[in-house]
Each structure stands twice: as C-alpha cells, then as structure tokens.
Amino acid sequence: MQPTNLTIQEIHQLLITKQLSSVELTQATLQRIRDIDPKIKSYVTVSEELAIEQARQADERIAKGENVTPLTGIPFSMKDCISTRDVRTTCSSKILENYVPQYNATVTNKLADSGAVLVGKTNMDEFGMGSSCENSALFNTHNPWDLERVPGGSSGGAAASMSASLCSFSIGEDTGGSVRMPAGFTNVTGIKPTYGRVSRYGLIALASSFDCIGPMTRDAYDCATVLEHIAGHDPHDSTTYNSPVPNYTASINKSVKGMKLGIPKEYFVAGMEAGVESAMQEAIRTYEKLGMEIHEVSLPHTKYGLPVYYLLLFAEASANLARMDGTRFGLSVSDGAKDVIDIYLKTRHEGFGDEVKRRIMLGAYALSAGYYDAYYLKAQKVRTLLRRDFETAFSKVDILLAPTCPTTAFKLGEKISDPLEMYLSDIYVVATNPAGVPALALPAGFSNDMPVGMQLIGKHLDEQTLFQVAYAYQQVTDWHKQFPNL
Amino acid sequence: MVNGLLSIVFYEVIMSTIDTKTVKHVAFLVRLGISDEEAQTFSGQFSSIIDYFNMLNEVDTENVPPASDIANAENVLREDVVKPSMSREEFLKNAPQSERGYVKVPTVLGNE
C-alpha cells in the first residue's frame, strides 16, 4: 500500500521502527500533491520548504528517541482560516489573499510541538460561509469521488485533501457542520468537538459562539489521537474548558454493548435520498448486532435549528468581519478615497464575495433597531429550546445517530444560484453548534457510488463515547477503507 | 383601533419585503459599498431568506430565557502582568500604509 493511504497509527509504527522516514513520507505526499491536486484543487498554499524542514526535525527526534509523539513526522493539511506564522492565510477571500500572519494559532503551535508536519493550507468557502466550497473567492475544489461534484463545505479543501490522500490528517473547522458535512461527502472521519474543548486563538472568527476546530482523519482512532494533541485549556481563549483532556485512545476499544443509541425521529423524514436512508438503517442494524439498545427519541425543535443557526451566525459574522477594513492588514483600496470611511466602503466592496456581503448585511439587519427583538433575541430564545431538546434526549440515551446530509454530494453549480437552497443542505448538521454538543461524522456506505456520511452526536464533553461508538462500527465495517480512483 | 390595525398590516408588509433602500441602508451600516444593480439582486434574495426566518414566529418562547453562553463559562480573571508581545515593527508589516511607527489612514474627523 502506498504510504499516503496509511493511517496515523500505521505510519507511526513504520516511523519508529525506521522502515520509513518522515522526509520520505513528506516527499511522497508533496509529489502526490503535484500529481493529483491540479484536478482536485484542495490546496490554496503548499508550504513545501517548511514541510521538508519540519520532517527533517521530526526524523531527528525519532532518531534520538526524544519527545516522540504519535503525530511526530506525520504530514497534515490545515483549513486556511487557522493562522500560521509566515505562511499565507487567506480564508479563501480576496480581502486576505496576500495576508501573512505574524503569529501562530494555538492549534498550529500545539501541532508543531507534537512534531507534526504542515504541508499546506486548504481551500474553503470564503470565511467559512458555504456548504460546497464554491464560495471560495480563489477557485473551486472538486470531490475526489466524482470531479463534477462538490466536496461539501466549508472545510471542502480539507476533506478533499484527506480523501485524495494528499495528507495523512487534516485540520478543519466546524461552525455549523463545516467538518462533518464535507467529511460525509468525501468518505472521511471528522469531529466537531464540544464548544470550548479546542482553543480558537488564531482562528479567524466566523461566529465566535459556534466555531470549533476539529480533525479530519482516515478513522476514529486517528481522530481521537489528533484531538488529544490539539484540545485543552488556553489562557488566550477564555471559553476553553479547564478540565483535563482525556486519553481518548486508551479506552477507545471498550465494548459498546448495553449502551443506548437514540434515533431522532425528526431527522428521518421525507426528503432523504433512498441510498442515504438505507445506509442509516444498515448502520442501526450493525449497532444492534454490536449489542446496543436502539431507542427512538424526539428533538422537537429540529426544524428551527436552521433559522436559529443562520440568524445568529449572520449577526455574529457581521460583527466579526468588521475588522476587515483595509487599514491595518489585508487588501486596501484607497484610490480616490476622501476619508477613512471611503476606504472601508471600497475595500469591502471589492474584497468580499457575494455570500459574505449577503450574510453581513442580513446580520446587521437582524441586529438593527426595530428588528433585534423579532430576529436576534427570538433566535437566542429558540436556541435555549434546542439545547433543552438535546438535554432531554440525553437523559434517555447515551448517543444519537443521524445522517450528515439528506443527499450525497451534489454537482458543482447545482445550488450556487439559490442561497436558501444551499442553506438547506446543512439541515442535519447545524443544530449541534447552537447547542454546543460534540458530533462525529464517519463513512457509512455508498449511494450511487458516492459516499454517505453518518454522524454520532454526544453529550457535552463526552467525545470519549463518540470515539468508542465510531471505533466499534469501524471494526466491523470497511467503508472508511475505501479510496477514490484518481 | 384603526391605527393599531394599520400598524399590524404595515409590520407584516415590511417583514416580507426588503426594498433596495433598506438594502443600501444596511450596506452602509456594515460599511460596504454597493451598486444599484447589487442592491436590486440582494433585495429579492433577502426577502425570501427573511421569509424563511419568520418560521421562528411559530415557536412559543414565553418564559424562555435567551441563550447567553454555551460553555457555561464563569468570569475568567488573571493577574495583570506585563508580558512580551509583538513588536511595533512586526505588527506594522501587514499595514497597507504606515508612517513613523503608526498605521496611516486618511482624515478620520472632518477637516472643514
């Protein structure tokens, strides 16, 4: 098997037994990017020199046997909204196209400390606003399983780079499904951790009360490994939890027998593609065979998840993106500007794409005098009800199962002209973010030769159970071991 | 009575249509330059999106408190100690224009 298809766990064994070096693996990854990525277009920037240097240092650590972690020497890619010192960080926006951060995100530092090797930054919907990667202001990314289809979004480049074996793990970011939805479209495992489990310092904010950085990997074991290394308290982000990060991998193989699996009835309604529905039924039967108890549960406010999420996201984004003003960093359009407001108007007009413009305007509208109570405050109240739905469900069951999307990956261009239609593709993944609960996406089969994703949703801070239940499934299925023909 | 009724009708009308004037107003609120043509396109799209959001009116939220945080975080305090931070020179690397250690922008306050 080619080394770029291996799991982190498998590569680690080869590295520490000196059957493979990090430099060899990194060079193989960079070569594959040169060969394959021109048709996928998952990377915005490939940091070749840095990667080779980090790989060399990783090999030294391994040779000396000092400070070797499970991630030492492993090549990874990262969504282009996470700051990397001296490596361009664009958010796939014209306004940050030439922006080079002067500092690292906490996640970037943690991965560097663990010895992981950054090979590049991946494409996304501009500032994370989208579900297909088509809102990237730079270029479209293609689904490795069918180049005419989208990889999902907004972490579409991250998912595609993982799926096409152009890295050994990837770091995505999930504000309202942006890790799970593309993971489902591309046959990748990925987690949105509990809000506050991973530091947001250095993550270019979309909606600060929803944003969660999370790993995308070949399987649940790798996902647990990466989360162990990036999670934890950070003095630079006061919303991070102080509680210690569990050793997720240590008990990942515990039996799931007797655990209670909840099936939210509101998620299994008309409109789901037949192949997605049958894959979910098959997964439920698999869990039954593994000894889990299956219970139907109700999340009565599910259909309001989408309007709550989008309203609050628009409001938070309109405030967060105010910093892109053309005066301190990024694009600046000052030709003929008579005052500073003129610079703002011109820079933002030229620098933002249509979806960003729509969202920040609608956010300002929902927050403006006369509409604040009807929209913003109302959405925050319904958000409380969404949280209560999950609390009630988790008083009866340990974990929930649902699809990541009603369909498999759609065609490029299919939904881009209708913003509302595009928002509806997020229907199954958005409710978890306003509630803050963790959710893990994993491959669950194929429908018309395209991958089907399912997600497991857990209690606050109970990533452990998500990994355990996902791991149990991946011991008896091999969907996650299927690779696209490229 | 008639007044009250009229205001309800008026309210319903503005809820479902966002005209170009409103679009231009919110564009200015977020400091976004906008052309007449763009305002026209956004106006149509906003009306259908806002209509969809109006679905929330079905939900009874009487006595439901608005969500305020999701990490259940308490106030986080720390000692106010001076620590090294990014140098001025480093910070200004990304500034489009700078002069004598400051970010340079055109007139902020009116000069008449």
Coordinates of C-alpha atoms in Angstrom, one line a residue:
Chain A
M1 CA 0.0 0.0 0.0
Q2 CA 1.3 3.5 -0.8
P3 CA 2.3 5.3 2.4
T4 CA -0.1 8.3 1.7
N5 CA -3.0 5.9 2.2
L6 CA -2.0 4.8 5.7
T7 CA -3.5 5.8 9.0
I8 CA -1.5 7.9 11.5
Q9 CA -1.3 4.8 13.7
E10 CA 0.2 2.7 10.9
I11 CA 2.7 5.4 9.8
H12 CA 3.8 5.9 13.4
Q13 CA 4.8 2.2 13.6
L14 CA 6.8 2.5 10.4
L15 CA 8.5 5.6 11.6
I16 CA 9.6 4.4 15.0
T17 CA 10.8 1.0 13.5
K18 CA 12.8 3.1 10.9
Q19 CA 11.0 1.4 8.0
L20 CA 10.0 4.8 6.7
S21 CA 11.3 8.3 7.4
S22 CA 9.2 11.4 7.8
V23 CA 11.2 13.1 5.0
E24 CA 10.4 10.2 2.6
L25 CA 6.7 10.3 3.5
T26 CA 6.6 14.1 3.3
Q27 CA 8.2 14.0 -0.1
A28 CA 5.8 11.3 -1.3
T29 CA 2.9 13.5 -0.1
L30 CA 4.3 16.6 -1.9
Q31 CA 4.8 14.6 -5.1
R32 CA 1.2 13.3 -4.9
I33 CA 0.0 16.9 -4.4
R34 CA 1.9 17.9 -7.6
D35 CA 0.4 14.9 -9.5
I36 CA -3.1 14.8 -8.3
D37 CA -4.1 18.2 -6.8
P38 CA -4.3 20.0 -10.2
K39 CA -7.5 18.2 -10.7
I40 CA -8.8 18.3 -7.1
K41 CA -7.6 21.8 -6.2
S42 CA -7.8 21.2 -2.5
Y43 CA -4.7 23.3 -1.5
V44 CA -4.5 27.1 -1.6
T45 CA -0.9 27.1 -0.4
V46 CA 1.7 24.3 -0.3
S47 CA 4.4 25.0 2.3
E48 CA 7.0 22.8 0.8
E49 CA 10.1 24.2 2.3
L50 CA 8.6 24.4 5.8
A51 CA 7.3 20.8 5.4
I52 CA 10.7 19.3 4.5
E53 CA 12.4 21.2 7.4
Q54 CA 9.7 20.0 9.9
A55 CA 10.1 16.5 8.5
R56 CA 13.9 16.6 9.0
Q57 CA 13.4 17.8 12.6
A58 CA 10.9 15.0 13.2
D59 CA 13.3 12.4 11.9
E60 CA 16.0 13.8 14.3
R61 CA 13.5 13.5 17.2
I62 CA 12.8 9.9 16.2
A63 CA 16.5 9.0 15.8
K64 CA 17.2 10.3 19.2
G65 CA 14.1 8.8 20.7
E66 CA 13.3 12.1 22.4
N67 CA 9.9 13.7 22.7
V68 CA 8.3 11.4 20.1
T69 CA 4.5 11.7 20.0
P70 CA 2.1 9.7 17.8
L71 CA 2.0 12.8 15.5
T72 CA 5.7 13.3 15.1
G73 CA 6.6 13.2 11.4
I74 CA 3.0 13.0 10.2
P75 CA 2.1 15.3 7.3
F76 CA -1.1 17.2 7.7
S77 CA -3.0 20.0 5.9
M78 CA -5.0 22.8 7.6
K79 CA -8.0 24.9 6.7
D80 CA -7.0 28.3 5.5
C81 CA -8.7 30.2 8.4
I82 CA -6.2 29.0 11.0
S83 CA -3.3 31.3 11.5
T84 CA 0.2 30.1 10.5
R85 CA 3.1 32.4 11.1
D86 CA 4.9 33.2 7.8
V87 CA 2.5 31.0 5.8
R88 CA -0.2 32.9 3.9
T89 CA -3.6 32.5 5.5
T90 CA -6.4 33.6 3.1
C91 CA -9.8 32.4 4.4
S92 CA -10.2 31.9 0.6
S93 CA -11.1 35.6 0.4
K94 CA -9.7 38.3 -1.9
I95 CA -9.6 40.6 1.2
L96 CA -6.9 38.3 2.8
E97 CA -5.4 36.9 -0.4
N98 CA -1.9 38.2 0.4
Y99 CA -2.2 38.2 4.2
V100 CA 0.7 36.5 6.1
P101 CA 0.1 36.2 9.8
Q102 CA 2.8 37.3 12.3
Y103 CA 1.7 34.7 14.8
N104 CA 0.5 31.1 15.1
A105 CA -2.9 29.9 16.3
T106 CA -2.7 27.8 19.5
V107 CA -3.6 24.7 17.4
T108 CA -0.7 25.5 15.0
N109 CA 1.7 25.7 17.9
K110 CA 0.4 22.5 19.6
L111 CA 0.8 20.6 16.3
A112 CA 4.3 22.0 15.8
D113 CA 5.2 21.0 19.3
S114 CA 4.0 17.5 18.7
G115 CA 6.2 17.2 15.7
A116 CA 3.5 17.1 13.0
V117 CA 4.5 18.3 9.5
L118 CA 2.4 21.1 7.9
V119 CA 2.3 20.5 4.1
G120 CA -0.2 23.3 3.3
K121 CA -3.4 25.2 3.7
T122 CA -6.6 24.1 2.2
N123 CA -9.4 25.8 0.3
M124 CA -12.8 26.7 1.9
D125 CA -15.9 28.7 1.3
E126 CA -14.9 32.3 1.9
F127 CA -14.6 32.9 5.7
G128 CA -16.4 29.5 6.1
M129 CA -19.6 30.8 4.5
G130 CA -21.0 28.0 2.4
S131 CA -21.7 24.3 2.0
S132 CA -19.9 23.4 -1.2
C133 CA -16.6 25.3 -1.3
E134 CA -18.0 27.1 -4.3
N135 CA -18.0 30.4 -2.3
S136 CA -14.2 30.3 -2.3
A137 CA -13.1 33.5 -4.0
L138 CA -10.0 31.7 -5.2
F139 CA -11.2 28.6 -7.1
N140 CA -13.5 25.6 -6.8
T141 CA -12.4 22.3 -5.2
H142 CA -13.6 19.0 -6.7
N143 CA -14.9 15.9 -5.0
P144 CA -12.2 13.2 -5.4
W145 CA -15.1 10.6 -5.8
D146 CA -16.5 12.5 -8.8
L147 CA -14.8 15.5 -10.1
E148 CA -18.0 17.1 -11.3
R149 CA -19.3 17.2 -7.8
V150 CA -18.6 19.4 -4.8
P151 CA -16.6 18.3 -1.8
G152 CA -19.1 19.9 0.6
G153 CA -18.2 22.9 2.8
S154 CA -17.0 24.9 4.3
S155 CA -13.9 22.7 5.0
G156 CA -14.2 21.3 1.5
G157 CA -10.5 21.6 0.7
A158 CA -9.5 19.9 4.0
A159 CA -11.9 17.0 3.3
A160 CA -10.8 16.6 -0.3
S161 CA -7.1 16.7 0.6
M162 CA -7.8 13.9 3.2
S163 CA -10.0 11.8 0.8
A164 CA -7.5 12.1 -2.1
S165 CA -4.6 11.0 0.2
L166 CA -2.8 14.4 -0.2
C167 CA -2.1 14.4 3.6
S168 CA -2.3 12.0 6.5
F169 CA -4.7 14.1 8.6
S170 CA -6.3 17.4 8.1
I171 CA -7.4 20.2 10.5
G172 CA -10.9 21.6 9.7
E173 CA -13.2 24.0 11.4
D174 CA -16.9 23.5 12.1
T175 CA -19.2 26.4 12.7
G176 CA -22.4 24.7 11.5
G177 CA -21.4 21.4 10.0
S178 CA -18.3 22.5 8.1
V179 CA -16.2 19.5 9.2
R180 CA -19.0 16.8 9.2
M181 CA -20.9 17.7 6.0
P182 CA -17.7 17.6 3.8
A183 CA -16.4 14.5 5.7
G184 CA -19.7 12.8 4.7
F185 CA -19.4 13.8 1.1
T186 CA -15.8 12.5 0.7
N187 CA -15.7 9.4 2.9
V188 CA -13.6 10.9 5.7
T189 CA -14.0 10.7 9.5
G190 CA -14.1 14.0 11.3
I191 CA -15.2 15.5 14.6
K192 CA -16.7 18.8 15.8
P193 CA -15.6 18.7 19.4
T194 CA -17.6 20.3 22.3
Y195 CA -17.5 24.1 22.0
G196 CA -14.6 25.2 24.2
R197 CA -12.6 22.0 24.0
V198 CA -10.1 23.3 21.4
S199 CA -8.7 26.8 21.6
R200 CA -10.0 29.3 19.0
Y201 CA -7.0 31.6 19.5
G202 CA -5.6 32.4 16.0
L203 CA -8.7 31.0 14.2
I204 CA -10.1 33.8 12.0
A205 CA -13.6 34.1 13.6
L206 CA -16.8 33.4 11.7
A207 CA -19.3 33.1 14.5
S208 CA -17.4 33.1 17.8
S209 CA -20.1 31.3 19.9
F210 CA -20.2 28.4 17.3
D211 CA -16.7 28.0 15.9
C212 CA -14.9 24.7 16.7
I213 CA -11.7 23.5 15.3
G214 CA -11.7 19.7 14.6
P215 CA -9.6 17.0 13.0
M216 CA -10.4 15.0 9.8
T217 CA -8.8 11.6 9.5
R218 CA -9.0 8.1 8.0
D219 CA -10.7 6.6 11.1
A220 CA -12.0 7.2 14.6
Y221 CA -8.7 6.1 16.2
D222 CA -6.7 8.7 14.3
C223 CA -9.4 11.3 15.1
A224 CA -9.0 10.6 18.8
T225 CA -5.2 10.8 18.5
V226 CA -5.3 14.2 16.9
L227 CA -7.9 15.7 19.2
E228 CA -5.8 14.6 22.2
H229 CA -3.0 16.8 20.9
I230 CA -4.9 19.9 20.0
A231 CA -7.5 20.1 22.8
G232 CA -7.1 21.7 26.2
H233 CA -7.2 24.9 28.1
D234 CA -5.6 28.0 26.6
P235 CA -5.1 31.3 28.6
H236 CA -5.6 33.1 25.2
D237 CA -9.1 31.8 24.9
S238 CA -11.2 32.2 28.0
T239 CA -14.0 30.0 26.6
T240 CA -11.8 26.9 26.7
Y241 CA -12.5 24.3 29.4
N242 CA -10.1 23.9 32.3
S243 CA -10.8 20.2 32.7
P244 CA -8.0 17.8 31.6
V245 CA -8.2 16.3 28.2
P246 CA -8.9 12.5 28.5
N247 CA -6.6 9.9 26.9
Y248 CA -9.3 9.1 24.3
T249 CA -7.4 6.3 22.6
A250 CA -6.6 4.4 25.8
S251 CA -10.2 3.2 26.2
I252 CA -11.5 3.5 22.6
N253 CA -11.8 -0.3 22.2
K254 CA -14.2 -0.7 25.1
S255 CA -17.4 -2.6 24.2
V256 CA -20.5 -0.7 23.3
K257 CA -22.7 -3.5 24.5
G258 CA -25.7 -2.3 26.5
M259 CA -25.2 1.4 25.5
K260 CA -28.3 3.3 24.4
L261 CA -28.4 4.6 20.9
G262 CA -31.0 7.3 20.2
I263 CA -32.6 7.7 16.7
P264 CA -34.1 11.3 16.5
K265 CA -37.3 10.8 14.6
E266 CA -37.3 14.3 13.3
Y267 CA -34.2 13.5 11.3
F268 CA -35.8 10.6 9.5
V269 CA -38.4 12.3 7.4
A270 CA -39.3 12.7 3.7
G271 CA -36.7 14.3 1.5
M272 CA -33.8 11.9 2.4
E273 CA -32.2 10.2 -0.6
A274 CA -33.1 6.5 -0.7
G275 CA -29.5 5.4 -0.6
V276 CA -28.8 7.6 2.5
E277 CA -31.8 6.3 4.3
S278 CA -30.9 2.6 3.7
A279 CA -27.3 3.2 4.8
M280 CA -28.6 4.7 8.1
Q281 CA -30.9 1.6 8.6
E282 CA -28.0 -0.7 7.9
A283 CA -25.8 1.2 10.4
I284 CA -28.6 1.0 13.0
R285 CA -28.8 -2.8 12.4
T286 CA -25.0 -3.0 12.8
Y287 CA -25.1 -1.3 16.2
E288 CA -28.0 -3.6 17.2
K289 CA -25.7 -6.6 16.4
L290 CA -23.0 -5.0 18.5
G291 CA -25.4 -5.1 21.4
M292 CA -26.5 -1.5 21.6
E293 CA -30.1 -0.8 22.6
I294 CA -31.9 1.3 20.0
H295 CA -34.4 3.9 21.1
E296 CA -36.5 6.4 19.1
V297 CA -36.1 9.9 20.6
S298 CA -37.6 13.3 19.8
L299 CA -35.8 16.6 19.2
P300 CA -39.0 18.6 18.7
H301 CA -37.3 21.9 17.7
T302 CA -35.1 20.3 14.9
K303 CA -36.8 22.2 12.1
Y304 CA -36.0 25.5 13.8
G305 CA -32.3 24.7 14.0
L306 CA -31.6 26.1 10.6
P307 CA -33.2 29.5 11.0
V308 CA -31.7 29.8 14.6
Y309 CA -28.3 28.9 13.3
Y310 CA -28.3 31.2 10.3
L311 CA -29.7 34.2 12.1
L312 CA -27.2 34.1 14.9
L313 CA -24.4 33.3 12.5
F314 CA -25.2 36.3 10.3
A315 CA -25.3 38.6 13.4
E316 CA -22.0 37.3 14.9
A317 CA -20.3 37.3 11.4
S318 CA -21.3 40.9 10.7
A319 CA -19.6 42.0 13.9
N320 CA -16.5 39.7 13.5
L321 CA -15.8 40.7 9.9
A322 CA -15.8 44.4 10.8
R323 CA -12.1 44.0 11.3
M324 CA -11.5 43.5 7.6
D325 CA -11.4 47.2 6.9
G326 CA -8.4 47.8 4.7
T327 CA -6.4 49.9 7.2
R328 CA -4.3 47.5 9.3
F329 CA -3.9 44.4 7.2
G330 CA -5.2 42.7 4.1
L331 CA -6.5 44.3 0.9
S332 CA -6.7 48.1 0.9
V333 CA -8.5 50.0 -1.8
S334 CA -7.7 53.7 -1.2
D335 CA -7.6 55.1 -4.7
G336 CA -9.5 58.4 -4.6
A337 CA -10.7 57.8 -1.1
K338 CA -11.6 61.1 0.5
D339 CA -11.8 59.8 4.1
V340 CA -11.4 56.6 6.1
I341 CA -15.0 55.5 5.6
D342 CA -14.4 55.6 1.9
I343 CA -11.6 53.1 2.3
Y344 CA -13.9 50.8 4.2
L345 CA -16.6 51.0 1.6
K346 CA -14.3 50.5 -1.4
T347 CA -12.1 47.8 0.2
R348 CA -15.1 45.7 1.5
H349 CA -17.0 46.1 -1.8
E350 CA -14.0 44.8 -3.8
G351 CA -12.7 42.3 -1.2
F352 CA -15.8 40.4 -0.2
G353 CA -17.7 37.9 -2.3
D354 CA -21.5 37.9 -2.6
E355 CA -22.2 35.4 0.1
V356 CA -20.1 37.3 2.6
K357 CA -21.9 40.5 1.6
R358 CA -25.3 38.9 2.0
R359 CA -24.5 37.5 5.4
I360 CA -23.0 40.6 7.0
M361 CA -25.9 42.7 5.7
L362 CA -28.5 40.3 6.9
G363 CA -26.7 40.2 10.3
A364 CA -26.8 43.9 10.6
Y365 CA -30.5 43.9 9.6
A366 CA -31.3 41.3 12.3
L367 CA -29.4 43.3 14.9
S368 CA -30.8 46.7 13.9
A369 CA -33.2 48.8 15.9
G370 CA -36.8 47.6 15.4
Y371 CA -35.7 44.0 14.3
Y372 CA -33.5 43.0 17.2
D373 CA -36.3 41.5 19.3
A374 CA -38.1 39.9 16.4
Y375 CA -35.0 38.2 15.0
Y376 CA -31.8 38.1 17.1
L377 CA -33.5 37.8 20.6
K378 CA -36.1 35.4 19.3
A379 CA -33.4 33.2 17.8
Q380 CA -31.5 33.2 21.1
K381 CA -34.6 32.0 22.9
V382 CA -35.3 29.2 20.4
R383 CA -31.6 28.3 20.8
T384 CA -32.3 27.6 24.5
L385 CA -35.1 25.3 23.4
L386 CA -32.7 23.5 21.0
R387 CA -30.3 22.9 23.9
R388 CA -33.1 21.6 26.1
D389 CA -34.1 19.2 23.3
F390 CA -30.6 17.6 23.5
E391 CA -30.6 17.6 27.3
T392 CA -33.9 15.8 27.3
A393 CA -32.7 13.2 24.7
F394 CA -29.5 12.6 26.6
S395 CA -31.4 11.9 29.8
K396 CA -32.7 8.8 28.0
V397 CA -29.9 7.7 25.7
D398 CA -26.1 7.8 25.6
I399 CA -25.6 8.9 22.0
L400 CA -27.6 9.9 18.9
L401 CA -27.3 8.7 15.3
A402 CA -28.3 10.7 12.2
P403 CA -27.1 11.3 8.6
T404 CA -24.8 14.2 7.9
C405 CA -26.8 15.3 4.9
P406 CA -30.1 14.3 3.2
T407 CA -28.2 13.6 0.0
T408 CA -24.8 12.6 -1.3
A409 CA -22.5 15.3 -2.9
F410 CA -24.3 17.4 -5.4
K411 CA -23.0 18.7 -8.7
L412 CA -20.9 21.9 -9.0
G413 CA -23.2 24.7 -9.9
E414 CA -26.4 22.9 -8.9
K415 CA -27.2 25.1 -5.9
I416 CA -25.0 28.1 -6.1
S417 CA -27.6 30.4 -7.6
D418 CA -30.1 29.9 -4.8
P419 CA -28.6 30.8 -1.4
L420 CA -31.6 29.4 0.6
E421 CA -31.5 26.0 -1.2
M422 CA -27.7 25.9 -0.3
Y423 CA -28.5 26.6 3.4
L424 CA -31.0 23.7 3.4
S425 CA -28.2 21.2 2.7
D426 CA -27.0 21.9 6.3
I427 CA -30.3 20.8 7.9
Y428 CA -28.8 17.8 9.8
V429 CA -25.6 19.4 11.0
V430 CA -26.4 22.9 12.2
A431 CA -28.4 22.2 15.3
T432 CA -25.4 20.8 17.3
N433 CA -23.5 24.1 17.1
P434 CA -26.0 26.4 18.8
A435 CA -26.3 23.6 21.4
G436 CA -22.5 23.3 21.8
V437 CA -22.6 19.4 21.9
P438 CA -19.9 17.4 20.1
A439 CA -20.6 15.3 17.0
L440 CA -18.5 12.9 14.9
A441 CA -19.0 12.1 11.2
L442 CA -17.9 8.8 9.7
P443 CA -18.3 6.9 6.4
A444 CA -21.5 4.7 6.4
G445 CA -21.6 3.3 2.8
F446 CA -22.3 4.5 -0.7
S447 CA -25.4 5.6 -2.7
N448 CA -25.0 5.6 -6.5
D449 CA -21.2 5.3 -6.0
M450 CA -21.0 8.4 -3.8
P451 CA -20.1 8.3 -0.1
V452 CA -22.8 8.5 2.6
G453 CA -21.9 10.1 5.9
M454 CA -23.5 9.5 9.3
Q455 CA -22.9 11.4 12.4
L456 CA -22.9 10.5 16.1
I457 CA -24.0 13.2 18.5
G458 CA -22.9 13.1 22.1
K459 CA -23.2 14.9 25.5
H460 CA -21.2 17.9 26.3
L461 CA -17.5 17.0 26.8
D462 CA -18.3 13.3 26.1
E463 CA -16.1 12.9 23.0
Q464 CA -14.9 9.6 24.6
T465 CA -18.2 7.9 23.9
L466 CA -18.3 9.3 20.3
F467 CA -14.9 7.8 19.6
Q468 CA -15.8 4.5 21.2
V469 CA -19.0 4.1 19.3
A470 CA -17.4 5.1 16.0
Y471 CA -14.4 2.8 16.6
A472 CA -16.8 -0.2 17.3
Y473 CA -18.5 0.5 13.9
Q474 CA -15.2 0.7 12.1
Q475 CA -14.1 -2.6 13.5
V476 CA -16.9 -4.4 11.7
T477 CA -17.2 -2.3 8.5
D478 CA -14.7 -1.2 5.9
W479 CA -16.4 1.8 4.3
H480 CA -13.7 4.0 5.8
K481 CA -11.0 1.9 4.0
Q482 CA -12.4 2.7 0.5
F483 CA -10.4 5.2 -1.6
P484 CA -11.4 7.1 -4.7
N485 CA -9.9 6.1 -8.1
L486 CA -7.6 9.0 -9.1
Chain B
M1 CA -58.2 50.9 16.9
V2 CA -57.8 51.7 13.2
N3 CA -54.3 52.9 13.9
G4 CA -53.4 49.6 15.7
L5 CA -54.8 47.6 12.8
L6 CA -52.9 49.6 10.3
S7 CA -49.6 49.2 12.2
I8 CA -50.1 45.4 12.2
V9 CA -50.6 45.3 8.5
F10 CA -47.6 47.6 7.9
Y11 CA -45.5 45.4 10.1
E12 CA -46.4 42.3 8.1
V13 CA -45.6 44.1 4.9
I14 CA -42.1 45.2 5.9
M15 CA -41.4 41.8 7.4
S16 CA -41.5 40.1 4.0
T17 CA -40.1 42.7 1.6
I18 CA -36.7 44.3 1.9
D19 CA -36.6 47.1 -0.6
T20 CA -33.4 48.4 -2.2
K21 CA -33.5 51.4 0.1
T22 CA -33.3 49.2 3.1
V23 CA -30.5 47.1 1.5
K24 CA -28.5 50.2 0.9
H25 CA -29.1 51.3 4.5
V26 CA -27.8 48.0 6.0
A27 CA -24.9 48.0 3.5
F28 CA -23.8 51.4 4.9
L29 CA -24.2 50.1 8.4
V30 CA -21.6 47.4 7.7
R31 CA -19.5 49.8 5.7
L32 CA -20.0 48.0 2.4
G33 CA -20.0 49.9 -0.9
I34 CA -22.9 48.7 -3.1
S35 CA -24.1 49.4 -6.6
D36 CA -27.8 49.9 -7.6
E37 CA -27.7 46.6 -9.5
E38 CA -26.4 44.7 -6.5
A39 CA -29.0 46.3 -4.2
Q40 CA -31.6 45.0 -6.6
T41 CA -30.3 41.4 -6.6
F42 CA -29.9 41.3 -2.8
S43 CA -33.3 42.8 -2.2
G44 CA -35.0 39.8 -3.8
Q45 CA -32.8 37.3 -2.1
F46 CA -33.2 38.9 1.3
S47 CA -36.9 38.8 1.2
S48 CA -37.0 35.0 0.6
I49 CA -34.4 34.4 3.3
I50 CA -36.2 36.6 5.9
D51 CA -39.5 34.9 5.0
Y52 CA -37.9 31.6 5.9
F53 CA -36.6 33.0 9.2
N54 CA -40.1 34.1 10.1
M55 CA -40.9 30.5 10.7
L56 CA -39.5 31.2 14.2
N57 CA -42.7 33.1 15.0
E58 CA -44.5 29.8 15.3
V59 CA -42.4 28.9 18.4
D60 CA -43.8 29.8 21.8
T61 CA -40.9 31.4 23.7
E62 CA -42.9 32.8 26.5
N63 CA -40.8 32.5 29.7
V64 CA -37.9 31.1 27.8
P65 CA -34.6 32.9 28.6
P66 CA -32.3 33.7 25.7
A67 CA -29.2 31.6 25.5
S68 CA -26.2 33.7 26.5
D69 CA -23.3 31.4 26.6
I70 CA -22.7 27.8 25.7
A71 CA -19.5 26.8 27.5
N72 CA -21.1 27.6 30.9
A73 CA -18.0 29.7 31.5
E74 CA -17.6 31.9 34.5
N75 CA -15.7 35.2 34.5
V76 CA -12.1 34.4 33.9
L77 CA -9.7 36.7 35.8
R78 CA -5.9 36.8 35.8
E79 CA -3.1 38.9 37.2
D80 CA -2.4 42.0 35.1
V81 CA 1.3 41.3 34.4
V82 CA 3.3 42.8 31.5
K83 CA 4.5 40.2 29.1
P84 CA 6.4 40.5 25.8
S85 CA 4.1 40.9 22.8
M86 CA 4.6 41.5 19.1
S87 CA 6.9 44.4 18.3
R88 CA 5.6 47.5 16.7
E89 CA 7.8 46.8 13.6
E90 CA 6.4 43.3 13.3
F91 CA 2.9 44.5 13.7
L92 CA 3.2 47.1 11.0
K93 CA 4.4 44.5 8.5
N94 CA 0.9 43.9 7.4
A95 CA -0.3 47.6 7.4
P96 CA -1.1 48.9 3.9
Q97 CA 0.4 52.3 4.9
S98 CA 2.4 53.4 7.9
E99 CA 4.5 56.3 9.0
R100 CA 6.7 56.9 12.0
G101 CA 5.5 53.7 13.7
Y102 CA 1.8 54.4 13.1
V103 CA -0.8 53.0 10.8
K104 CA -1.6 55.7 8.3
V105 CA -5.2 56.4 7.2
P106 CA -6.8 59.4 5.5
T107 CA -8.6 62.0 7.6
V108 CA -10.9 60.5 10.2
L109 CA -12.6 63.7 11.5
G110 CA -14.0 66.3 9.1
N111 CA -11.5 69.0 8.2
E112 CA -13.9 71.7 7.2

